PDB file of C-alpha atoms and ligand atoms in Angstrom:
ATOM      1  CA  MET A   8      20.248   5.989 -17.024  1.00 56.00           C
ATOM      2  CA  GLY A   9      23.728   7.459 -17.193  1.00 50.00           C
ATOM      3  CA  GLU A  10      25.264  10.175 -15.019  1.00 55.00           C
ATOM      4  CA  THR A  11      23.955  12.910 -17.298  1.00 61.00           C
ATOM      5  CA  ALA A  12      20.433  11.529 -17.751  1.00 77.00           C
ATOM      6  CA  VAL A  13      17.554  13.918 -17.091  1.00 95.00           C
ATOM      7  CA  LEU A  14      16.062  13.038 -13.716  1.00 98.00           C
ATOM      8  CA  SER A  15      12.918  10.961 -14.032  1.00 98.00           C
ATOM      9  CA  ILE A  16      10.427  10.830 -11.159  1.00 98.00           C
ATOM     10  CA  LEU A  17       7.510   8.461 -10.659  1.00 98.00           C
ATOM     11  CA  VAL A  18       4.503   9.969  -8.871  1.00 98.00           C
ATOM     12  CA  LEU A  19       2.180   7.347  -7.377  1.00 99.00           C
ATOM     13  CA  HIS A  20      -1.306   8.101  -6.069  1.00 98.00           C
ATOM     14  CA  GLY A  21      -2.962   5.409  -3.971  1.00 98.00           C
ATOM     15  CA  PRO A  22      -6.563   4.383  -3.335  1.00 98.00           C
ATOM     16  CA  ASN A  23      -9.499   6.796  -3.490  1.00 98.00           C
ATOM     17  CA  LEU A  24      -7.340   9.660  -4.722  1.00 98.00           C
ATOM     18  CA  ASN A  25      -9.079   9.377  -8.114  1.00 98.00           C
ATOM     19  CA  LEU A  26     -12.090  10.861  -6.281  1.00 96.00           C
ATOM     20  CA  LEU A  27     -10.277  14.035  -5.244  1.00 97.00           C
ATOM     21  CA  GLY A  28     -12.448  17.065  -5.846  1.00 94.00           C
ATOM     22  CA  LYS A  29     -15.632  15.352  -4.678  1.00 94.00           C
ATOM     23  CA  ARG A  30     -14.192  13.169  -1.889  1.00 91.00           C
ATOM     24  CA  GLU A  31     -14.580  14.738   1.591  1.00 90.00           C
ATOM     25  CA  PRO A  32     -13.759  18.244   0.287  1.00 91.00           C
ATOM     26  CA  GLY A  33     -13.631  19.571   3.862  1.00 88.00           C
ATOM     27  CA  VAL A  34     -10.613  17.309   4.432  1.00 90.00           C
ATOM     28  CA  TYR A  35      -9.008  17.058   0.988  1.00 91.00           C
ATOM     29  CA  GLY A  36     -10.093  20.268  -0.758  1.00 89.00           C
ATOM     30  CA  THR A  37     -11.673  20.674  -4.178  1.00 91.00           C
ATOM     31  CA  THR A  38      -8.566  20.202  -6.320  1.00 95.00           C
ATOM     32  CA  THR A  39      -8.923  17.166  -8.600  1.00 97.00           C
ATOM     33  CA  LEU A  40      -6.236  14.581  -9.302  1.00 98.00           C
ATOM     34  CA  ASP A  41      -6.009  15.887 -12.886  1.00 98.00           C
ATOM     35  CA  ASP A  42      -5.367  19.375 -11.451  1.00 97.00           C
ATOM     36  CA  ILE A  43      -2.588  17.991  -9.231  1.00 98.00           C
ATOM     37  CA  ASN A  44      -0.973  16.092 -12.088  1.00 98.00           C
ATOM     38  CA  ALA A  45      -1.141  19.163 -14.349  1.00 98.00           C
ATOM     39  CA  MET A  46       0.484  21.244 -11.605  1.00 98.00           C
ATOM     40  CA  LEU A  47       3.259  18.637 -11.261  1.00 98.00           C
ATOM     41  CA  VAL A  48       3.883  18.516 -15.018  1.00 98.00           C
ATOM     42  CA  GLN A  49       4.276  22.306 -14.996  1.00 98.00           C
ATOM     43  CA  GLN A  50       6.612  22.138 -11.974  1.00 98.00           C
ATOM     44  CA  ALA A  51       8.609  19.345 -13.610  1.00 98.00           C
ATOM     45  CA  GLN A  52       9.193  21.556 -16.651  1.00 98.00           C
ATOM     46  CA  GLU A  53      10.452  24.331 -14.396  1.00 98.00           C
ATOM     47  CA  LEU A  54      12.743  21.895 -12.558  1.00 98.00           C
ATOM     48  CA  GLN A  55      13.799  20.303 -15.858  1.00 98.00           C
ATOM     49  CA  VAL A  56      12.887  16.803 -14.756  1.00 98.00           C
ATOM     50  CA  GLN A  57      10.545  14.226 -16.244  1.00 98.00           C
ATOM     51  CA  ILE A  58       7.579  12.862 -14.340  1.00 98.00           C
ATOM     52  CA  THR A  59       5.223   9.967 -14.832  1.00 98.00           C
ATOM     53  CA  ALA A  60       2.067   9.862 -12.718  1.00 98.00           C
ATOM     54  CA  LEU A  61      -0.068   6.820 -11.941  1.00 98.00           C
ATOM     55  CA  GLN A  62      -3.080   6.271  -9.687  1.00 98.00           C
ATOM     56  CA  SER A  63      -4.359   2.904  -8.553  1.00 98.00           C
ATOM     57  CA  ASN A  64      -6.857   1.618  -6.026  1.00 98.00           C
ATOM     58  CA  HIS A  65      -5.021  -1.722  -5.921  1.00 98.00           C
ATOM     59  CA  GLU A  66      -2.141  -2.538  -3.623  1.00 98.00           C
ATOM     60  CA  GLY A  67      -0.599  -5.031  -6.048  1.00 98.00           C
ATOM     61  CA  ALA A  68      -0.719  -2.571  -8.943  1.00 98.00           C
ATOM     62  CA  LEU A  69       1.131   0.003  -6.838  1.00 98.00           C
ATOM     63  CA  ILE A  70       3.728  -2.626  -5.905  1.00 98.00           C
ATOM     64  CA  ASP A  71       4.135  -3.626  -9.568  1.00 98.00           C
ATOM     65  CA  ALA A  72       4.659   0.045 -10.475  1.00 98.00           C
ATOM     66  CA  ILE A  73       7.317   0.412  -7.773  1.00 98.00           C
ATOM     67  CA  HIS A  74       9.135  -2.682  -9.075  1.00 98.00           C
ATOM     68  CA  ALA A  75       8.894  -1.438 -12.671  1.00 98.00           C
ATOM     69  CA  ALA A  76      10.396   1.903 -11.616  1.00 98.00           C
ATOM     70  CA  LEU A  77      13.746   0.236 -11.019  1.00 97.00           C
ATOM     71  CA  GLY A  78      16.076   1.316 -13.802  1.00 96.00           C
ATOM     72  CA  GLN A  79      13.369   3.616 -15.229  1.00 98.00           C
ATOM     73  CA  HIS A  80      13.072   6.345 -12.609  1.00 98.00           C
ATOM     74  CA  HIS A  81      15.475   7.981 -10.184  1.00 98.00           C
ATOM     75  CA  GLY A  82      12.997   8.571  -7.369  1.00 98.00           C
ATOM     76  CA  LEU A  83       9.451   8.227  -6.163  1.00 98.00           C
ATOM     77  CA  VAL A  84       6.835  10.632  -4.789  1.00 99.00           C
ATOM     78  CA  ILE A  85       4.028   8.585  -3.267  1.00 99.00           C
ATOM     79  CA  ASN A  86       0.741   9.320  -1.586  1.00 98.00           C
ATOM     80  CA  PRO A  87      -0.134   5.799  -0.499  1.00 98.00           C
ATOM     81  CA  GLY A  88      -3.571   6.885   0.801  1.00 98.00           C
ATOM     82  CA  ALA A  89      -4.963   4.455   3.353  1.00 98.00           C
ATOM     83  CA  TYR A  90      -2.236   1.921   2.464  1.00 98.00           C
ATOM     84  CA  THR A  91       0.096   4.230   4.385  1.00 98.00           C
ATOM     85  CA  HIS A  92      -1.383   2.820   7.545  1.00 98.00           C
ATOM     86  CA  THR A  93      -1.744  -0.834   6.521  1.00 98.00           C
ATOM     87  CA  SER A  94       0.715  -1.917   3.854  1.00 98.00           C
ATOM     88  CA  VAL A  95       3.854  -3.749   4.868  1.00 98.00           C
ATOM     89  CA  ALA A  96       3.978  -4.905   1.223  1.00 98.00           C
ATOM     90  CA  ILE A  97       4.294  -1.369  -0.221  1.00 99.00           C
ATOM     91  CA  ARG A  98       6.919  -0.558   2.388  1.00 98.00           C
ATOM     92  CA  ASP A  99       8.848  -3.713   1.445  1.00 98.00           C
ATOM     93  CA  ALA A 100       8.627  -2.849  -2.273  1.00 98.00           C
ATOM     94  CA  ILE A 101      10.150   0.593  -1.643  1.00 98.00           C
ATOM     95  CA  ALA A 102      12.861  -0.944   0.536  1.00 98.00           C
ATOM     96  CA  ALA A 103      13.561  -3.557  -2.157  1.00 98.00           C
ATOM     97  CA  VAL A 104      14.075  -1.143  -5.060  1.00 98.00           C
ATOM     98  CA  GLU A 105      16.000   1.354  -2.877  1.00 98.00           C
ATOM     99  CA  LEU A 106      14.638   4.318  -4.839  1.00 98.00           C
ATOM    100  CA  PRO A 107      14.743   7.606  -2.926  1.00 98.00           C
ATOM    101  CA  THR A 108      11.133   8.166  -1.887  1.00 98.00           C
ATOM    102  CA  VAL A 109       9.148  11.087  -0.502  1.00 99.00           C
ATOM    103  CA  GLU A 110       5.821  10.303   1.185  1.00 98.00           C
ATOM    104  CA  VAL A 111       3.137  12.961   0.783  1.00 98.00           C
ATOM    105  CA  HIS A 112      -0.322  13.508   2.224  1.00 98.00           C
ATOM    106  CA  LEU A 113      -2.841  16.211   1.438  1.00 97.00           C
ATOM    107  CA  SER A 114      -4.196  16.235   4.981  1.00 97.00           C
ATOM    108  CA  ASN A 115      -2.185  16.509   8.187  1.00 98.00           C
ATOM    109  CA  VAL A 116      -2.570  12.880   9.214  1.00 98.00           C
ATOM    110  CA  TYR A 117      -1.315  13.670  12.731  1.00 98.00           C
ATOM    111  CA  ARG A 118      -4.303  15.955  13.395  1.00 97.00           C
ATOM    112  CA  ARG A 119      -6.726  13.191  12.449  1.00 97.00           C
ATOM    113  CA  GLU A 120      -7.790   9.795  13.833  1.00 97.00           C
ATOM    114  CA  ALA A 121      -5.174   7.837  15.783  1.00 98.00           C
ATOM    115  CA  PHE A 122      -5.113   5.054  13.145  1.00 98.00           C
ATOM    116  CA  ARG A 123      -3.670   7.583  10.676  1.00 98.00           C
ATOM    117  CA  HIS A 124      -0.764   8.477  12.959  1.00 98.00           C
ATOM    118  CA  HIS A 125       1.308   5.448  12.037  1.00 98.00           C
ATOM    119  CA  SER A 126       2.949   5.150   8.622  1.00 98.00           C
ATOM    120  CA  TYR A 127       4.531   1.917   7.391  1.00 98.00           C
ATOM    121  CA  ILE A 128       6.117   3.962   4.619  1.00 98.00           C
ATOM    122  CA  ALA A 129       7.888   6.701   6.607  1.00 98.00           C
ATOM    123  CA  PRO A 130      10.814   4.503   7.787  1.00 98.00           C
ATOM    124  CA  VAL A 131      11.778   3.713   4.179  1.00 98.00           C
ATOM    125  CA  ALA A 132      11.244   7.282   2.910  1.00 98.00           C
ATOM    126  CA  ILE A 133      13.702  10.176   2.871  1.00 98.00           C
ATOM    127  CA  GLY A 134      10.958  12.227   4.483  1.00 98.00           C
ATOM    128  CA  GLN A 135       7.280  12.944   4.674  1.00 98.00           C
ATOM    129  CA  ILE A 136       5.176  16.029   3.834  1.00 98.00           C
ATOM    130  CA  SER A 137       1.695  16.132   5.306  1.00 98.00           C
ATOM    131  CA  GLY A 138      -0.986  18.762   5.610  1.00 97.00           C
ATOM    132  CA  PHE A 139      -0.472  21.249   2.777  1.00 97.00           C
ATOM    133  CA  GLY A 140      -3.208  20.032   0.442  1.00 96.00           C
ATOM    134  CA  ALA A 141      -2.156  19.783  -3.193  1.00 96.00           C
ATOM    135  CA  ASN A 142       0.953  21.733  -2.270  1.00 97.00           C
ATOM    136  CA  SER A 143       2.231  18.677  -0.361  1.00 98.00           C
ATOM    137  CA  TYR A 144       2.929  17.130  -3.770  1.00 98.00           C
ATOM    138  CA  ARG A 145       4.691  20.257  -5.007  1.00 98.00           C
ATOM    139  CA  LEU A 146       6.852  20.412  -1.889  1.00 98.00           C
ATOM    140  CA  GLY A 147       7.509  16.681  -2.122  1.00 98.00           C
ATOM    141  CA  LEU A 148       8.658  16.844  -5.733  1.00 98.00           C
ATOM    142  CA  GLN A 149      10.902  19.814  -4.995  1.00 98.00           C
ATOM    143  CA  ALA A 150      12.443  18.080  -1.967  1.00 98.00           C
ATOM    144  CA  LEU A 151      13.064  14.874  -3.919  1.00 98.00           C
ATOM    145  CA  VAL A 152      14.707  16.662  -6.845  1.00 98.00           C
ATOM    146  CA  GLU A 153      16.946  18.675  -4.499  1.00 98.00           C
ATOM    147  CA  HIS A 154      17.886  15.461  -2.676  1.00 98.00           C
ATOM    148  CA  LEU A 155      18.721  13.679  -5.931  1.00 98.00           C
ATOM    149  CA  ARG A 156      20.785  16.632  -7.203  1.00 97.00           C
ATOM    150  CA  GLN A 157      22.771  16.773  -3.965  1.00 94.00           C
ATOM    151  CA  SER A 158      23.545  13.052  -3.878  1.00 80.00           C
TER     152      SER A 158
HETATM  153  C1  DQA B 207      -4.179  10.679   2.731  1.00 62.52           C
HETATM  154  C2  DQA B 207      -4.353  10.409   4.241  1.00 62.52           C
HETATM  155  C3  DQA B 207      -4.772   8.975   4.478  1.00 62.52           C
HETATM  156  O1  DQA B 207      -4.945   8.742   5.878  1.00 62.52           O
HETATM  157  C4  DQA B 207      -6.076   8.668   3.768  1.00 62.52           C
HETATM  158  O2  DQA B 207      -6.427   7.312   3.932  1.00 62.52           O
HETATM  159  C5  DQA B 207      -6.046   9.042   2.332  1.00 62.52           C
HETATM  160  C6  DQA B 207      -5.415  10.296   1.939  1.00 62.52           C
HETATM  161  C7  DQA B 207      -3.891  12.172   2.451  1.00 62.52           C
HETATM  162  O3  DQA B 207      -3.426  12.462   1.359  1.00 62.52           O
HETATM  163  O4  DQA B 207      -4.164  13.026   3.308  1.00 62.52           O
HETATM  164  O5  DQA B 207      -6.606   8.359   1.480  1.00 62.52           O
HETATM  165  O6  DQA B 207      -3.071   9.928   2.259  1.00 62.52           O
END
């Protein structure tokens, strides 16, 4: 990854996000994960960056993917799902690899149950986007790419 390398972004989707489209549509909408990934691929082409997307329901698999991103990707967009509110280990993985990270959520977690108001990830992220449905990912990718191009 030299100075002139095309920016490469890893997009990680955490637990239960494979069920988007049929999972609590009143909260998460009817857009499927495939729809979101297709939207991001299109956006990546427009931004002239590369993206790789991965979903897992397993904390360890997400941590392994974050470790493997080192030297392979320039930044991370992550929706950690419920692990947002529980996982010191995912937070530590992001801190360890020091990859610029944007945390995204489809729902506005601050309008929901109190247990969703705390994020273990936010302190190791550049920023957080929450509440714009599938557009949270689009805004997150745009913000990350602009951050990487400025730094
Ligand atoms: C979520 C919010 C989390 O609280 C929840 O556990 C999810 C999805 C969101 O995208 O709104 O699984 O990360």
